């Protein structure tokens, strides 16, 4: 009889159960089976019926409200069966049966609320991911003459949204890249990042001089933020093997060359976008096989037991081999292992490789020289 009582409610569960519901259902059935076995072995009245109320409570921790109701129905039916096996149903027994039914109803409501909140969180997380992908378009594997790869490492497992930004564009002035970090997090940071990237995607094609690009970006940020908001950024141009970098308060890119790691510090410091930076370009001549790592400050701040991740010391071993995408994957794995999976800040990474000049390449003219001829 108890087998029939147990089977009937679960026939109403039409859709496949999720892993959480299966876990909750399995735990609840094990508990019910144990209580039924103890009650049957006692054989001297219904003494343990009240414990059956724990089964729907346990199911409610993981399962949907439908599963909770099914477990509660099975528990209630089992309690009724044991109650009627007595010569006379006592008041205590009837109260226990009623309590099981009442607890089932209450925890089913709780499970329904939890289930609805879980769906809302999942939808928000999905929207955040879509927003992030709309702002940060996939890069590579080739942009102009450069092999390029990018990764965004979120500091939280439940959301992939933040203010780190990057872009690489093939323009009439060469391949131009930007990496930046908006002060703050959340939707406001993503909004400002989208403003910076939208402006950059336009002016990168229009301005010959990177300093003019920075001026346009600074005005876009100043129009969109408060007095204490800003965006650190590094803008990079590769043209005919000549690398030009302007830096607005951002961590310096790392040049990987023949086993060495060279920080490309700016000639003079400049404030972030939003504070009217006056930048001085740094110009380097690239060699075939050179790689350049652009990153946000989350990489420099990643630490374990107070010890920072040794980016410069390990960069060549992690990034100097395989494809640029392989290099970033190795760096992310080493970084996550270093911090034991707990990052304090989001991290954006861009790695590019210079293969050498094209056969039809013209003489390299850095953008700051081209810009000097503009009126």
Coordinates of C-alpha atoms in Angstrom, one line a residue:
X1 CA 0.0 0.0 0.0
X2 CA 2.8 2.5 0.9
X3 CA 4.4 1.7 -2.4
X4 CA 1.3 2.7 -4.3
X5 CA 0.9 5.9 -2.2
X6 CA 4.5 6.8 -2.9
X7 CA 4.3 6.2 -6.7
X8 CA 1.1 8.0 -7.5
X9 CA 2.2 11.6 -6.6
X10 CA 5.3 11.5 -8.7
X11 CA 3.4 10.5 -11.8
X12 CA 2.2 14.1 -11.9
X13 CA 5.8 15.4 -12.4
X14 CA 5.7 15.7 -16.1
X15 CA 8.9 17.6 -16.9
X16 CA 12.4 16.1 -16.4
X17 CA 13.8 16.9 -13.0
X18 CA 16.8 19.2 -12.6
X19 CA 19.9 17.9 -10.8
X20 CA 18.8 19.9 -7.7
X21 CA 15.3 18.5 -7.7
X22 CA 16.7 15.0 -8.1
X23 CA 19.0 15.5 -5.2
X24 CA 16.2 16.9 -3.0
X25 CA 13.9 14.1 -4.0
X26 CA 16.4 11.4 -3.4
X27 CA 17.4 12.8 0.1
X28 CA 13.7 13.1 1.0
X29 CA 12.9 9.6 -0.1
X30 CA 15.8 8.2 1.9
X31 CA 14.6 10.0 5.0
X32 CA 11.0 8.9 4.5
X33 CA 12.1 5.3 4.0
X34 CA 14.2 5.4 7.1
X35 CA 11.3 6.8 9.2
X36 CA 8.9 4.3 7.8
X37 CA 11.3 1.5 8.5
X38 CA 11.7 2.6 12.1
X39 CA 7.9 3.1 12.5
X40 CA 7.2 -0.4 11.1
X41 CA 9.9 -2.0 13.3
X42 CA 8.5 -0.3 16.4
X43 CA 5.2 -2.1 15.8
X44 CA 3.6 -0.5 18.9
X45 CA 1.6 2.4 17.8
X46 CA 2.5 5.4 15.6
X47 CA 5.2 7.1 17.6
X48 CA 7.4 8.7 14.9
X49 CA 4.9 10.2 12.5
X50 CA 5.9 13.8 13.3
X51 CA 9.4 13.2 11.9
X52 CA 7.9 12.7 8.5
X53 CA 7.4 16.5 8.2
X54 CA 11.2 16.7 7.8
X55 CA 11.0 15.1 4.4
X56 CA 9.3 18.0 2.5
X57 CA 11.5 20.4 4.4
X58 CA 14.6 18.6 3.2
X59 CA 13.2 18.5 -0.4
X60 CA 12.5 22.3 -0.3
X61 CA 16.2 23.0 0.1
X62 CA 17.0 21.9 -3.4
X63 CA 13.8 20.9 -5.3
X64 CA 10.9 22.7 -6.9
X65 CA 7.6 23.3 -5.2
X66 CA 6.0 20.5 -7.3
X67 CA 8.5 18.0 -6.0
X68 CA 8.0 19.3 -2.4
X69 CA 4.3 18.8 -2.8
X70 CA 4.8 15.3 -4.1
X71 CA 7.1 14.4 -1.2
X72 CA 4.7 16.0 1.3
X73 CA 1.8 14.1 -0.2
X74 CA 3.8 10.8 0.1
X75 CA 4.7 11.7 3.7
X76 CA 1.1 12.6 4.6
X77 CA -0.3 9.5 2.9
X78 CA 2.2 7.3 4.7
X79 CA 1.4 8.9 8.0
X80 CA -2.4 8.3 7.4
X81 CA -1.7 4.7 6.6
X82 CA 0.3 4.2 9.8
X83 CA -2.4 6.1 11.8
X84 CA -5.2 3.8 10.6
X85 CA -3.1 0.8 11.4
X86 CA -3.7 1.6 15.1
X87 CA -6.9 0.3 16.8
X88 CA -7.9 3.8 17.5
X89 CA -6.6 7.1 16.1
X90 CA -5.5 9.2 19.0
X91 CA -5.5 13.0 19.1
X92 CA -1.7 13.1 19.0
X93 CA -1.6 11.0 15.9
X94 CA -4.2 13.1 14.1
X95 CA -2.3 16.3 15.1
X96 CA 0.9 14.9 13.6
X97 CA -0.8 14.0 10.4
X98 CA -2.3 17.5 10.1
X99 CA 1.1 19.0 11.0
X100 CA 2.8 17.1 8.1
X101 CA 0.2 18.5 5.6
X102 CA 0.6 22.0 7.0
X103 CA 4.4 21.9 6.9
X104 CA 4.2 20.6 3.3
X105 CA 2.0 23.6 2.2
X106 CA 4.3 26.1 3.9
X107 CA 7.6 24.8 2.6
X108 CA 6.1 24.4 -0.9
X109 CA 5.4 28.1 -0.8
X110 CA 8.9 28.8 0.3
X111 CA 10.3 26.5 -2.5
X112 CA 8.2 28.4 -5.0
X113 CA 9.6 31.8 -3.9
X114 CA 13.1 30.4 -3.9
X115 CA 12.6 28.9 -7.4
X116 CA 11.3 32.3 -8.7
X117 CA 14.2 34.2 -7.3
X118 CA 16.6 31.7 -8.8
X119 CA 15.1 32.2 -12.2
X120 CA 15.3 36.0 -11.8
X121 CA 19.0 35.7 -10.8
X122 CA 19.7 33.4 -13.8
X123 CA 18.0 35.9 -16.1
X124 CA 19.9 38.8 -14.7
X125 CA 23.1 36.9 -15.0
X126 CA 22.3 36.1 -18.6
X127 CA 21.4 39.7 -19.4
X128 CA 24.7 40.8 -17.8
X129 CA 26.6 38.3 -20.0
X130 CA 24.8 39.5 -23.1
X131 CA 25.5 43.2 -22.2
X132 CA 29.2 42.3 -21.6
X133 CA 29.4 40.6 -25.0
X134 CA 27.7 43.5 -26.7
X135 CA 30.3 45.9 -25.2
X136 CA 33.3 43.6 -25.7
X137 CA 33.3 42.1 -29.1
X138 CA 35.3 39.0 -29.7
X139 CA 38.9 39.7 -31.0
X140 CA 41.1 37.8 -33.4
X141 CA 42.5 35.6 -34.3
X142 CA 43.8 38.1 -36.8
X143 CA 43.5 41.9 -36.9
X144 CA 45.4 43.4 -39.8
X145 CA 48.9 41.9 -39.7
X146 CA 48.7 41.0 -36.0
X147 CA 47.7 37.8 -34.3
X148 CA 45.4 38.9 -31.5
X149 CA 43.6 37.2 -28.6
X150 CA 41.6 38.6 -25.7
X151 CA 40.1 37.2 -22.5
X152 CA 37.9 38.7 -19.8
X153 CA 38.2 37.1 -16.4
X154 CA 35.4 37.9 -14.0
X155 CA 36.0 38.2 -10.3
X156 CA 32.6 36.6 -9.5
X157 CA 31.2 33.3 -10.6
X158 CA 27.6 34.7 -10.9
X159 CA 28.2 37.6 -13.2
X160 CA 30.5 38.5 -16.0
X161 CA 30.0 42.2 -16.0
X162 CA 32.4 45.0 -15.1
X163 CA 34.2 48.1 -16.4
X164 CA 37.2 46.6 -18.0
X165 CA 37.3 47.2 -21.8
X166 CA 39.4 46.4 -24.9
X167 CA 39.2 46.6 -28.6
X168 CA 41.5 46.1 -31.7
X169 CA 40.7 47.7 -35.0
X170 CA 42.4 47.6 -38.4
X171 CA 42.5 51.3 -39.5
X172 CA 44.1 53.4 -42.3
X173 CA 46.8 54.2 -39.7
X174 CA 47.6 50.6 -38.8
X175 CA 46.2 48.3 -36.2
X176 CA 45.0 50.2 -33.2
X177 CA 44.2 48.7 -29.8
X178 CA 42.8 50.1 -26.6
X179 CA 42.6 48.6 -23.1
X180 CA 41.0 50.4 -20.2
X181 CA 39.5 50.1 -16.8
X182 CA 36.5 52.1 -15.6
X183 CA 36.4 53.1 -12.0
X184 CA 33.7 51.1 -10.3
X185 CA 31.6 48.1 -11.2
X186 CA 28.2 47.1 -12.3
X187 CA 25.9 48.5 -14.9
X188 CA 27.2 52.1 -14.5
X189 CA 30.7 50.9 -15.3
X190 CA 29.5 48.9 -18.3
X191 CA 27.6 52.0 -19.5
X192 CA 30.8 54.1 -19.3
X193 CA 32.8 51.4 -20.9
X194 CA 30.4 51.2 -23.8
X195 CA 30.7 55.0 -24.2
X196 CA 34.5 54.8 -24.4
X197 CA 34.4 51.9 -26.8
X198 CA 31.8 53.5 -29.0
X199 CA 33.8 56.7 -29.2
X200 CA 37.0 54.9 -29.8
X201 CA 35.6 52.8 -32.6
X202 CA 34.8 56.0 -34.4
X203 CA 37.8 58.2 -33.7
X204 CA 40.3 55.4 -34.3
X205 CA 39.4 55.6 -38.0
X206 CA 39.3 59.4 -38.1
X207 CA 42.3 60.6 -36.2
X208 CA 45.9 60.2 -37.5
X209 CA 47.5 61.2 -34.2
X210 CA 47.0 59.0 -31.1
X211 CA 47.0 62.2 -29.0
X212 CA 44.0 63.4 -30.8
X213 CA 42.3 60.0 -30.2
X214 CA 43.0 60.5 -26.5
X215 CA 41.6 64.0 -26.5
X216 CA 38.4 62.8 -28.1
X217 CA 38.1 59.9 -25.6
X218 CA 38.7 62.3 -22.7
X219 CA 35.9 64.6 -23.8
X220 CA 33.6 61.6 -24.1
X221 CA 34.4 60.5 -20.6
X222 CA 34.1 64.0 -19.1
X223 CA 30.6 64.4 -20.6
X224 CA 29.4 61.1 -19.1
X225 CA 30.8 60.9 -15.5
X226 CA 30.9 62.7 -12.2
X227 CA 33.9 64.6 -10.7
X228 CA 35.4 61.4 -9.1
X229 CA 34.9 59.0 -12.0
X230 CA 37.6 58.2 -14.6
X231 CA 38.9 55.6 -17.0
X232 CA 42.5 54.5 -17.1
X233 CA 43.5 53.5 -20.7
X234 CA 46.4 52.6 -22.9
X235 CA 46.1 53.1 -26.7
X236 CA 48.4 51.2 -28.9
X237 CA 49.2 51.5 -32.6
X238 CA 51.2 49.1 -34.8
X239 CA 52.1 50.4 -38.3
X240 CA 54.7 48.8 -40.5
X241 CA 56.5 47.3 -37.5
X242 CA 56.5 50.6 -35.5
X243 CA 54.7 50.4 -32.2
X244 CA 53.3 53.6 -30.6
X245 CA 51.8 53.7 -27.1
X246 CA 50.1 56.4 -25.3
X247 CA 49.2 55.7 -21.7
X248 CA 46.6 57.5 -19.5
X249 CA 47.2 56.2 -15.9
X250 CA 47.1 52.6 -17.0
X251 CA 49.4 49.6 -16.2
X252 CA 52.2 49.6 -18.7
X253 CA 52.1 46.9 -21.5
X254 CA 54.7 44.2 -21.4
X255 CA 56.8 43.5 -24.5
X256 CA 57.9 39.9 -24.8
X257 CA 61.1 39.5 -26.9
X258 CA 63.5 36.6 -27.1
X259 CA 62.8 35.4 -23.6
X260 CA 62.8 38.8 -22.0
X261 CA 59.9 40.8 -20.6
X262 CA 60.2 44.6 -21.0
X263 CA 57.7 46.9 -19.4
X264 CA 56.9 49.7 -21.8
X265 CA 56.7 52.6 -19.4
X266 CA 55.5 56.0 -20.8
X267 CA 58.1 58.8 -21.2
X268 CA 56.0 60.8 -18.6
X269 CA 53.0 59.9 -16.5
X270 CA 49.6 61.1 -17.5
X271 CA 46.3 61.1 -15.6
X272 CA 43.3 58.9 -16.6
X273 CA 40.6 59.8 -19.1
X274 CA 38.3 62.4 -17.6
X275 CA 41.2 64.4 -16.1
X276 CA 42.4 66.0 -19.3
X277 CA 45.5 63.9 -19.8
X278 CA 48.5 65.3 -21.8
X279 CA 50.2 62.2 -23.1
X280 CA 53.7 61.6 -24.6
X281 CA 54.0 58.7 -27.0
X282 CA 56.4 55.9 -26.5
X283 CA 57.7 54.4 -29.8
X284 CA 59.3 51.0 -30.2
X285 CA 60.5 49.2 -33.3
X286 CA 59.1 45.7 -33.3
X287 CA 60.9 42.5 -34.3
X288 CA 59.3 39.4 -35.9
X289 CA 58.0 37.2 -33.1
X290 CA 57.5 40.0 -30.6
X291 CA 54.4 39.7 -28.4
X292 CA 52.7 42.5 -26.5
X293 CA 50.5 41.9 -23.4
X294 CA 47.9 44.5 -22.5
X295 CA 46.2 44.1 -19.2
X296 CA 44.1 45.8 -16.5
X297 CA 45.1 46.4 -12.9
X298 CA 43.3 43.3 -11.7
X299 CA 46.3 41.3 -12.9
X300 CA 48.7 43.4 -10.9
X301 CA 46.6 43.2 -7.8
X302 CA 46.0 39.4 -7.8
X303 CA 47.6 38.1 -4.7
X304 CA 47.8 35.1 -2.4
X305 CA 48.7 35.5 1.3
X306 CA 49.8 39.0 0.6
X307 CA 52.1 38.0 -2.3
X308 CA 51.3 39.4 -5.7
X309 CA 51.2 37.3 -8.8
X310 CA 54.7 37.5 -10.4
X311 CA 53.5 38.6 -13.8
X312 CA 56.8 39.9 -15.2
X313 CA 58.7 36.8 -13.9
X314 CA 56.3 34.3 -15.4
X315 CA 55.1 36.1 -18.5
X316 CA 57.5 34.6 -21.0
X317 CA 57.1 31.0 -19.8
X318 CA 53.3 31.4 -19.9
X319 CA 52.8 33.6 -23.0
X320 CA 55.9 33.1 -25.2
X321 CA 54.8 29.8 -26.7
X322 CA 52.0 28.4 -28.8
X323 CA 49.3 30.7 -30.2
X324 CA 48.4 33.9 -28.5
X325 CA 45.1 32.3 -27.5
X326 CA 47.1 29.4 -25.9
X327 CA 49.2 31.9 -24.1
X328 CA 46.3 33.7 -22.5
X329 CA 44.7 30.4 -21.5
X330 CA 48.0 29.5 -19.8
X331 CA 48.1 32.8 -18.0
X332 CA 44.5 32.5 -16.8
X333 CA 45.1 29.0 -15.5
X334 CA 48.2 30.0 -13.6
X335 CA 46.5 33.2 -12.2
X336 CA 43.4 31.4 -11.0
X337 CA 45.6 28.7 -9.4
X338 CA 47.8 31.4 -7.7
X339 CA 44.8 33.1 -6.1
X340 CA 43.0 29.8 -5.3
X341 CA 40.1 30.8 -7.5
X342 CA 39.4 34.0 -5.6
X343 CA 40.0 37.2 -7.5
X344 CA 39.4 40.7 -6.1
X345 CA 38.9 42.4 -9.4
X346 CA 38.0 41.7 -13.0
X347 CA 40.8 41.3 -15.4
X348 CA 41.0 42.1 -19.1
X349 CA 43.8 40.6 -21.1
X350 CA 44.9 41.2 -24.7
X351 CA 47.9 39.5 -26.3
X352 CA 49.2 40.3 -29.8
X353 CA 52.0 38.9 -31.9
X354 CA 53.9 40.7 -34.6
X355 CA 54.9 38.3 -37.4
X356 CA 57.0 40.7 -39.5
X357 CA 56.4 43.2 -42.3
X358 CA 54.2 42.4 -45.2
X359 CA 55.8 42.3 -48.6
X360 CA 53.8 45.3 -49.7
X361 CA 54.4 47.2 -46.5
X362 CA 55.4 50.9 -46.9
X363 CA 57.8 52.8 -44.7
X364 CA 56.7 53.0 -41.1
X365 CA 55.4 56.4 -40.1
X366 CA 54.3 56.6 -36.4
X367 CA 51.0 58.3 -35.9
X368 CA 52.6 61.1 -33.8
X369 CA 54.7 62.1 -36.8
X370 CA 51.6 62.0 -39.1
X371 CA 49.7 64.1 -36.6
X372 CA 52.5 66.7 -36.5
X373 CA 51.6 67.7 -40.0
X374 CA 47.9 68.3 -39.2
X375 CA 46.6 71.8 -38.7

